[in-house]
PDB file of C-alpha atoms in Angstrom:
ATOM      1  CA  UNK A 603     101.792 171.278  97.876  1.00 74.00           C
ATOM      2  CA  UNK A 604     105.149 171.762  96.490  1.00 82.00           C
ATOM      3  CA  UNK A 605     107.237 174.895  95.820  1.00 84.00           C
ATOM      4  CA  UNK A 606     108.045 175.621  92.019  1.00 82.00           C
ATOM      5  CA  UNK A 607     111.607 176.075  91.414  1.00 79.00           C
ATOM      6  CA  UNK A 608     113.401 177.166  88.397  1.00 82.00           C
ATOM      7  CA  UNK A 609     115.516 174.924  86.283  1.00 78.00           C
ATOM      8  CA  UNK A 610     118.001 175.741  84.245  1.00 78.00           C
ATOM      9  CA  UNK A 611     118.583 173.423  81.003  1.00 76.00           C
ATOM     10  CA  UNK A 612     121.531 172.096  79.949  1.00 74.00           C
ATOM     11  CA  UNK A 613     123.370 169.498  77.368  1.00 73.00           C
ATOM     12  CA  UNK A 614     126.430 168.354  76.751  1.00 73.00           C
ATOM     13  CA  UNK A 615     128.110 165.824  74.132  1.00 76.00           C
ATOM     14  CA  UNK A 616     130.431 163.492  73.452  1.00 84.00           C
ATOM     15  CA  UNK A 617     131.752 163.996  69.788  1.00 88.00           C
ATOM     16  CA  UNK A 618     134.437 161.217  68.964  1.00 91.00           C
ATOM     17  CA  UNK A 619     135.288 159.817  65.356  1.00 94.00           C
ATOM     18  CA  UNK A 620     136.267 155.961  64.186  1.00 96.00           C
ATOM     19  CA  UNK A 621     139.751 156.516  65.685  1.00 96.00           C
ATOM     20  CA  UNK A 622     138.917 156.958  68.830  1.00 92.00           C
ATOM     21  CA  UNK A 623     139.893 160.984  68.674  1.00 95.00           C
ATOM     22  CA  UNK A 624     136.981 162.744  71.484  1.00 92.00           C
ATOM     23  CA  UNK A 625     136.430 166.737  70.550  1.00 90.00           C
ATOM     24  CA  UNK A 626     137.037 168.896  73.776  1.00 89.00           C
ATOM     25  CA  UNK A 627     137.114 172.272  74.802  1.00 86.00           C
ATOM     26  CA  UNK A 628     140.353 174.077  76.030  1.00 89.00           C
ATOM     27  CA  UNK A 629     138.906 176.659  78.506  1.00 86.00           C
ATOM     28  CA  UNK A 630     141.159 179.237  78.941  1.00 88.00           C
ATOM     29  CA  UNK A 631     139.573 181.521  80.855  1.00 86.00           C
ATOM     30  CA  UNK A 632     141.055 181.766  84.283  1.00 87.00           C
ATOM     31  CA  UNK A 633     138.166 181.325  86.667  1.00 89.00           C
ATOM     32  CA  UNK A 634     137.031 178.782  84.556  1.00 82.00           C
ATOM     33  CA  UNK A 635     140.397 176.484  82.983  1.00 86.00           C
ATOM     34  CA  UNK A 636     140.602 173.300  81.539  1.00 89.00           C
ATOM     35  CA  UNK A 637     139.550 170.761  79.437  1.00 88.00           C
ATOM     36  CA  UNK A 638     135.427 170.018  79.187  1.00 83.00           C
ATOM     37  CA  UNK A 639     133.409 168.332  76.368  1.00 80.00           C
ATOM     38  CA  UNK A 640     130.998 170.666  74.287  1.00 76.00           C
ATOM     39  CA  UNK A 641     127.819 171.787  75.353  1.00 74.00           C
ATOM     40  CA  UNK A 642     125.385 174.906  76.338  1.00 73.00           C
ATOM     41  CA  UNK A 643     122.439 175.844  77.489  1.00 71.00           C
ATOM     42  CA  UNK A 644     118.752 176.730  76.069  1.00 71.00           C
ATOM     43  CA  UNK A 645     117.681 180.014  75.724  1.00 73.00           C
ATOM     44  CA  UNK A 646     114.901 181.325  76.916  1.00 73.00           C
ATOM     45  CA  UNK A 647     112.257 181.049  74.454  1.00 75.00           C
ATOM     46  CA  UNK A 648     113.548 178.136  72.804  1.00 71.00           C
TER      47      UNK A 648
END
């Protein structure tokens, strides 16, 4: 029998438009810096 484990949901997208610009984030949060595509993660309840 196998052990539940709990999962965590996530997403993530690519937005880009017809010339060829991609929307990014620009983390600037020092423990966490640089550039990453948009995204998030379900709450509970949702």
């Amino acid at each position: 029998m196998r052990t539940p484990e709990q999962v965590i949901f996530a997403n993530m997208c690519m937005i880009c438009d017809d010339m060829g610009n991609v929307l990014v984030q620009d983390r600037v949060d020092p423990k966490w810096s640089g550039i990453t595509f948009p995204g998030g993660h379900v709450e509970s309840g949702e």
